[in-house]
Short mmCIF file of C-alpha atoms in Angstrom, two decimals:
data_model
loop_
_atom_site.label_atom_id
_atom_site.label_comp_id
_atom_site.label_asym_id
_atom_site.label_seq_id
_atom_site.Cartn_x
_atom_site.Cartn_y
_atom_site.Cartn_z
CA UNK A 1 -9.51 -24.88 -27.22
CA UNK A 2 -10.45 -26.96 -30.68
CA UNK A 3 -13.42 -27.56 -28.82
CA UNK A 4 -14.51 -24.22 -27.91
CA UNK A 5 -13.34 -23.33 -31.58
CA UNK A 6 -15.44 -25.72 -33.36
CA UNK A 7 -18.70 -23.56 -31.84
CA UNK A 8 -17.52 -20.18 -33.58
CA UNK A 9 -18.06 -18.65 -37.25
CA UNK A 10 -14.25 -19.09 -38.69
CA UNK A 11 -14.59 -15.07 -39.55
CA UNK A 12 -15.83 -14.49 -35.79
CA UNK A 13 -12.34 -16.08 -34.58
CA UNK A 14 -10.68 -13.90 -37.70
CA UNK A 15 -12.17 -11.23 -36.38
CA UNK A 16 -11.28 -11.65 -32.35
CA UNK A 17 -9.31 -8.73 -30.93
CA UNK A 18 -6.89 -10.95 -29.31
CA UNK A 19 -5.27 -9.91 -26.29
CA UNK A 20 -2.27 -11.18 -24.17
CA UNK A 21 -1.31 -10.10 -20.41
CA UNK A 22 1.95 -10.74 -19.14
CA UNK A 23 3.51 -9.63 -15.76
CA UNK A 24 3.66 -10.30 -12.07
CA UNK A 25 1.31 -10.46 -9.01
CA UNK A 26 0.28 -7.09 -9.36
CA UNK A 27 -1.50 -7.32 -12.19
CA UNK A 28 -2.45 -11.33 -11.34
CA UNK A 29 -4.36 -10.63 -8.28
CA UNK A 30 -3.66 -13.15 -5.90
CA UNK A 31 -6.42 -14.15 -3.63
CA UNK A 32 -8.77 -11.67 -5.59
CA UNK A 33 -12.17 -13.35 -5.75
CA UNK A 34 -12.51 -15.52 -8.26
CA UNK A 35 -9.47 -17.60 -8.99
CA UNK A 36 -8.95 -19.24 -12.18
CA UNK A 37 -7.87 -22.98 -12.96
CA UNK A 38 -4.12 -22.22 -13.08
CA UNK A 39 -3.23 -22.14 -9.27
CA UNK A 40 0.17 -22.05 -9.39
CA UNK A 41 -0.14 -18.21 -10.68
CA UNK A 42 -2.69 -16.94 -8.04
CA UNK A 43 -4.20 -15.76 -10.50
CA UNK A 44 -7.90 -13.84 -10.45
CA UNK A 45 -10.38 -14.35 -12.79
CA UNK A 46 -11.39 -10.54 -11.84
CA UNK A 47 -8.15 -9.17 -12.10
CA UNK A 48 -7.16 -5.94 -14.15
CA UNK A 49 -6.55 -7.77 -17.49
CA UNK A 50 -9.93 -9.38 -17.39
CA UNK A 51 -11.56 -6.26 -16.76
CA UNK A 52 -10.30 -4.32 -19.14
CA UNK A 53 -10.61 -7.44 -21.61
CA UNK A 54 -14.34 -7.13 -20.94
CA UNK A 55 -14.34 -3.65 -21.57
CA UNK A 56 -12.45 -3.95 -25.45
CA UNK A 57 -14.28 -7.12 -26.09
CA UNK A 58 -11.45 -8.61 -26.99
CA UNK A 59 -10.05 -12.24 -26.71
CA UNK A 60 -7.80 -12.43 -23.84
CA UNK A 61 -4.71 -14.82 -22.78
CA UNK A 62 -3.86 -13.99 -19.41
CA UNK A 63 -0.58 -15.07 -18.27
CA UNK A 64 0.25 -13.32 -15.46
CA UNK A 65 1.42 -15.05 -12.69
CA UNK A 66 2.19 -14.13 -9.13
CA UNK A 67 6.25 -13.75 -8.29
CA UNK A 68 7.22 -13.43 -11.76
CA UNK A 69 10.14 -11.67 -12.82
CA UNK A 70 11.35 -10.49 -16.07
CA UNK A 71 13.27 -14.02 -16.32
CA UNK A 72 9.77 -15.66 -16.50
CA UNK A 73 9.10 -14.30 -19.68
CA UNK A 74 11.46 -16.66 -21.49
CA UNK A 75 11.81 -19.24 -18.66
CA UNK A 76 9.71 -21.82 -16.98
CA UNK A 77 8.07 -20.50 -13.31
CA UNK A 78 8.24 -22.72 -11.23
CA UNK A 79 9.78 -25.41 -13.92
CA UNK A 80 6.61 -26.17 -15.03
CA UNK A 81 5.05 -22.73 -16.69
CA UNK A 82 5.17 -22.12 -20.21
CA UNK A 83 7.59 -18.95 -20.56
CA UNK A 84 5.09 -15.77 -20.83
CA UNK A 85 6.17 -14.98 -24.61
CA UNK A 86 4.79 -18.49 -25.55
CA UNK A 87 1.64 -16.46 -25.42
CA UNK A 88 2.83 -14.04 -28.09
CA UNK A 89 2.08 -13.95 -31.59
CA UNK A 90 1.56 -12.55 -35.23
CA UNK A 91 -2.01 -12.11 -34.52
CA UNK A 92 -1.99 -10.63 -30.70
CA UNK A 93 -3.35 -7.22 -31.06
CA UNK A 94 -2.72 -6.07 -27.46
CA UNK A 95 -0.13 -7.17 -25.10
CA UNK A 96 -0.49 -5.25 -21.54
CA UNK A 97 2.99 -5.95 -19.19
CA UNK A 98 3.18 -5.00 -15.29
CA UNK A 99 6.89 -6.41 -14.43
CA UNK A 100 9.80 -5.15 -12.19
CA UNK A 101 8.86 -5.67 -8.95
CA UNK A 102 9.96 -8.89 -8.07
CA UNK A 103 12.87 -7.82 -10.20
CA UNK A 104 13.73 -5.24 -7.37
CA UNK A 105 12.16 -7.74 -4.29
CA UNK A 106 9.74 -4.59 -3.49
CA UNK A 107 7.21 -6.59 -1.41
CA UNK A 108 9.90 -8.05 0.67
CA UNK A 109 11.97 -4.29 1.35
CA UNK A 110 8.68 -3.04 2.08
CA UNK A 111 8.25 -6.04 4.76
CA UNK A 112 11.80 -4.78 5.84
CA UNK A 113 10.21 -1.15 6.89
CA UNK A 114 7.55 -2.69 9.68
CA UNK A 115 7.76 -1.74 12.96
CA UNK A 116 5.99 -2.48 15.77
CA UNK A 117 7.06 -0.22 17.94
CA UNK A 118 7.16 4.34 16.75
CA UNK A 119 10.95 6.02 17.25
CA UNK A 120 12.74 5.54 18.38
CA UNK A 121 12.45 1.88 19.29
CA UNK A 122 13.70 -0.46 16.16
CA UNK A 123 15.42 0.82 13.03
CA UNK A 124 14.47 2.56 9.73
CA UNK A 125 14.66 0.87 6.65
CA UNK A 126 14.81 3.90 4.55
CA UNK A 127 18.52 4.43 6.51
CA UNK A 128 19.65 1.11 5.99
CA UNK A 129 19.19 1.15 2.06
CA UNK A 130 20.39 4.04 1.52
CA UNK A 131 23.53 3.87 4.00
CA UNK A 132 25.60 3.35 1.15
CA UNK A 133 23.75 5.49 -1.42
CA UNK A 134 20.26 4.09 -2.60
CA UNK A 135 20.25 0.42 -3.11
CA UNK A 136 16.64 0.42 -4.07
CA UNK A 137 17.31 2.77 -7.19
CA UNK A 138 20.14 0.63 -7.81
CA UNK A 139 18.57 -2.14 -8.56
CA UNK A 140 15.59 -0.43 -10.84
CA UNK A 141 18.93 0.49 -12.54
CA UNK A 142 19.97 -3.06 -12.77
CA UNK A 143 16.32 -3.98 -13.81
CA UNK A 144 16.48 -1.43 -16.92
CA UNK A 145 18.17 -3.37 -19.53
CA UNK A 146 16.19 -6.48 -18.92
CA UNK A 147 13.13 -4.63 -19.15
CA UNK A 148 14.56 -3.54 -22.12
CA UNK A 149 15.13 -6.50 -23.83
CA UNK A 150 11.51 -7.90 -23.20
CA UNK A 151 10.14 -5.14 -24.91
CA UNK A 152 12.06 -5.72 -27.90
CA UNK A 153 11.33 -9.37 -27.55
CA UNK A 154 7.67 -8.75 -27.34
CA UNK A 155 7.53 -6.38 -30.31
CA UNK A 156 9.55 -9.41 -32.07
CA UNK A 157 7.24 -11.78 -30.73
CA UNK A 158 3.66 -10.01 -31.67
CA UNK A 159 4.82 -7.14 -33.89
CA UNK A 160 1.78 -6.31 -34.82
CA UNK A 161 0.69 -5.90 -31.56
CA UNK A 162 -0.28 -2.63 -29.63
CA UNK A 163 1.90 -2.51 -26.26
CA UNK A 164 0.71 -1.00 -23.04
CA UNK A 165 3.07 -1.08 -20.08
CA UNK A 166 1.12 -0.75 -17.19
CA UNK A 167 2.96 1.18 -13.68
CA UNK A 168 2.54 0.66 -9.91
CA UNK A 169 0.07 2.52 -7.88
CA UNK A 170 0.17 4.83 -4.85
CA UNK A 171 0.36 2.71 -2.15
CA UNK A 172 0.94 4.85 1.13
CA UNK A 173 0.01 8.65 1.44
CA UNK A 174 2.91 11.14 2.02
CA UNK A 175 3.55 10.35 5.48
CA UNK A 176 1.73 6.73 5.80
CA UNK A 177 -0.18 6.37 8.72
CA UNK A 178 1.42 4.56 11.63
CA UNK A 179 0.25 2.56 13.49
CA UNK A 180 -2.52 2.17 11.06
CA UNK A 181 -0.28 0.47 8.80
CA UNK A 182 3.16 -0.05 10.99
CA UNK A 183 5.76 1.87 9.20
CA UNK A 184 7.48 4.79 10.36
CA UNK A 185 6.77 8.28 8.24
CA UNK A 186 9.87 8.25 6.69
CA UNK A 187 10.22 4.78 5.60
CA UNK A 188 6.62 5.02 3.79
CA UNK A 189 7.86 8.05 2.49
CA UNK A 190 11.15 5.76 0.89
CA UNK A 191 9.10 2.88 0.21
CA UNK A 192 6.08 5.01 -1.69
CA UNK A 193 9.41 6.81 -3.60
CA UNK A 194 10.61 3.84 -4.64
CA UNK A 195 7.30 2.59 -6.13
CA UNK A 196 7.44 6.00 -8.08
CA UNK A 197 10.58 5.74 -9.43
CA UNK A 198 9.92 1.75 -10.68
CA UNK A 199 7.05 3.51 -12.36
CA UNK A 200 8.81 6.19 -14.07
CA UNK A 201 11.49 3.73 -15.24
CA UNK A 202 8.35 1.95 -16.95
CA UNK A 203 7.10 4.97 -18.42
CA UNK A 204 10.09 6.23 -20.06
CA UNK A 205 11.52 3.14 -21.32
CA UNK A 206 7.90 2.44 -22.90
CA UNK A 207 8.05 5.14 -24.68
CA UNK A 208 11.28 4.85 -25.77
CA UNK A 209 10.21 1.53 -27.36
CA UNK A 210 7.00 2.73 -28.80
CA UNK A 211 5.04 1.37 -26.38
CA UNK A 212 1.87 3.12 -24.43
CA UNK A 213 2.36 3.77 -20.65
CA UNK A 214 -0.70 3.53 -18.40
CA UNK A 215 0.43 5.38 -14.83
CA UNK A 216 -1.43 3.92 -12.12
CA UNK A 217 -0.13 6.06 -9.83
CA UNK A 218 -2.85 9.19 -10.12
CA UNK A 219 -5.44 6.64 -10.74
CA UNK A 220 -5.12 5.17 -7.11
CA UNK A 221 -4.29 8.73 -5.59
CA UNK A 222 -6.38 8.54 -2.53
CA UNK A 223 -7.00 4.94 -2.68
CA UNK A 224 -4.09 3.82 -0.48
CA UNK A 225 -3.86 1.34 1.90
CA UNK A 226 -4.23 3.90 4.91
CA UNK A 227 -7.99 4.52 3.71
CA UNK A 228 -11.09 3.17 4.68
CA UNK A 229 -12.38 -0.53 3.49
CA UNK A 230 -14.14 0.75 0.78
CA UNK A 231 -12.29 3.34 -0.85
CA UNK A 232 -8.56 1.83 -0.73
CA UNK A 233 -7.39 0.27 -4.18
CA UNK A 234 -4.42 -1.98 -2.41
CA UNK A 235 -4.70 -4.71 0.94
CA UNK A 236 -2.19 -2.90 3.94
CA UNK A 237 -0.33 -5.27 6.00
CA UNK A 238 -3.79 -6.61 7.57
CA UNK A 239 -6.34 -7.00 4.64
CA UNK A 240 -9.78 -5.99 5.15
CA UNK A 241 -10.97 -7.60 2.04
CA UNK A 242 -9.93 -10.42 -0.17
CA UNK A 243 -6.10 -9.94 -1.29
CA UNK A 244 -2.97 -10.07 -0.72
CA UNK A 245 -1.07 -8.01 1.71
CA UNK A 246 0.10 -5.34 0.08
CA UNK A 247 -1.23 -5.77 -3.26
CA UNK A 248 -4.64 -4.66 -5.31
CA UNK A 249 -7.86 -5.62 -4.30
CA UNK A 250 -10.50 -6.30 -6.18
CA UNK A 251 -12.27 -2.25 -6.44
CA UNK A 252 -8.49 -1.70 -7.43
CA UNK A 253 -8.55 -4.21 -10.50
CA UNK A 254 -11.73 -2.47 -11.29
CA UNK A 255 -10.04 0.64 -11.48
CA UNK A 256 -6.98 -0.27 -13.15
CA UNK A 257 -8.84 -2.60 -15.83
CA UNK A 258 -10.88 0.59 -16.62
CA UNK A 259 -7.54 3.08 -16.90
CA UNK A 260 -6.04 0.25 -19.22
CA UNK A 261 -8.75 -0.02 -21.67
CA UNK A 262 -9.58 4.07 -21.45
CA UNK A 263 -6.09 4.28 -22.66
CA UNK A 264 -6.69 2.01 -25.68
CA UNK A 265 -10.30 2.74 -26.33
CA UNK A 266 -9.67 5.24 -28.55
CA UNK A 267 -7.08 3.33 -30.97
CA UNK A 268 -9.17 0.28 -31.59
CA UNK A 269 -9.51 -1.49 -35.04
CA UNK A 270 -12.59 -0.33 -36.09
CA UNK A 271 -14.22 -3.72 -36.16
CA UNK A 272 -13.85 -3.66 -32.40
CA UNK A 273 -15.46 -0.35 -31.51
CA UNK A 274 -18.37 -1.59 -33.88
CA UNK A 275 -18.80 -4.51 -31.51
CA UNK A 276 -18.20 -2.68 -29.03
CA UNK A 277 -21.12 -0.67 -29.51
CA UNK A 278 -23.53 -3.33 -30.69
#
């Protein structure tokens, strides 16, 4: 870094839009074309942060890092990361957050809900979590007051800083589309609901905090893994393009970099709009 500093004008770096992304694997990209030095994360160089970095022209540190929780943002992943906040500071003008599900082990009750056989043959996920009311929503209740505190932390931490919490997507249509994707109606249904409420959890404690919500959710309407190749913003159980299983692909990190800086655009310092349009 004192290298690549040395080449730029001292009021160039004063004047860098500086922008930090923290969060998990959905806004990392793993096994999105392009992966950048830090392995361990599965992290794209294309991913959603980078995209919408281009977009501001801003200065971005990006570290997201697949299977991160919200215990990564102070801890070491995988005893060797820097906690995310180390990231954070006095001059960050932008911190962007996708967190929770790992929190709530999403991918792996989604796994759960495959079936390789239709009903009746095999058992529904959506029944077993929510034999004993709904342990899903349960746990995005547990999840709240850690989410909580990171916020805080991160206004702490960069306060200075404009903070966008960015949502899950739509992932399955009403319905799904067994045996396209091998989950019964009902348990896409539970599993899709469930992605919904994590979301809304995001969007209302962000604004609680002050914080900007970006809702993925409408922007991938349509886009789900049931569609064809080309149009679907997330990998199903089978990708058909470079991702992971059940996570964005790379025309979804398009997408979502280009809802995330849409939703900022119009708040930018005006030194970066001016560079913006030079």
């Amino acid at each position: 870094m004192a290298l690549l500093s040395a080449g730029v004008p001292a009021a160039a770096q004063e004047d860098a839009f500086e922008y930090v992304a923290m969060g998990d694997s959905a806004a990392a990209g793993p096994l999105v074309p392009g992966p950048d030095p830090h392995l361990l994360c599965f992290r794209s160089a294309n991913n959603y942060p980078q995209v919408a970095a281009a977009r501001l022209g801003a200065q971005l540190k990006d570290v997201t890092c697949s299977g991160a929780e919200t215990e990564d943002f102070s801890g070491r992943q995988h005893h060797v990361l820097l906690p995310q906040y180390h990231a954070l500071s006095e001059t960050t003008d932008l911190v962007t957050v996708t967190i929770g599900g790992n929190d709530i082990a999403l991918v792996q009750a989604a796994v759960s809900c495959l079936n390789a056989f239709p009903e009746p043959v095999g058992s529904s996920c959506a029944d077993g979590f929510t034999a004993n009311g709904d342990e899903l929503a349960e746990r995005i209740d547990e999840f709240t007051p850690d989410f909580d505190e990171a916020l805080e932390e991160i206004t702490d931490r960069a306060p200075h800083a404009r903070v966008v919490v960015v949502g899950y997507g739509t992932y399955l249509p009403p319905g799904g589309c067994y045996p396209k994707q091998p989950m019964w109606a009902r348990d896409a249904d539970y599993i899709q609901s469930t992605v919904d409420q994590l979301s809304a959890r995001l969007g209302d404690r962000a604004r609680a905090h002050g914080a900007t919500f970006v809702d993925l959710g409408p922007v991938s309407e349509g886009h789900d893994v049931c569609q064809a190749p080309q149009d679907k913003y997330f990998e199903g159980v089978v990708p058909t393009s470079w991702a992971a299983p059940l996570h964005p692909n790379a025309n979804g990190m398009t997408a979502f970099g280009n809802a995330v800086a849409d939703a900022v655009s119009e708040e930018l310092p005006t030194r970066v709009r001016a560079a913006q349009a030079n």
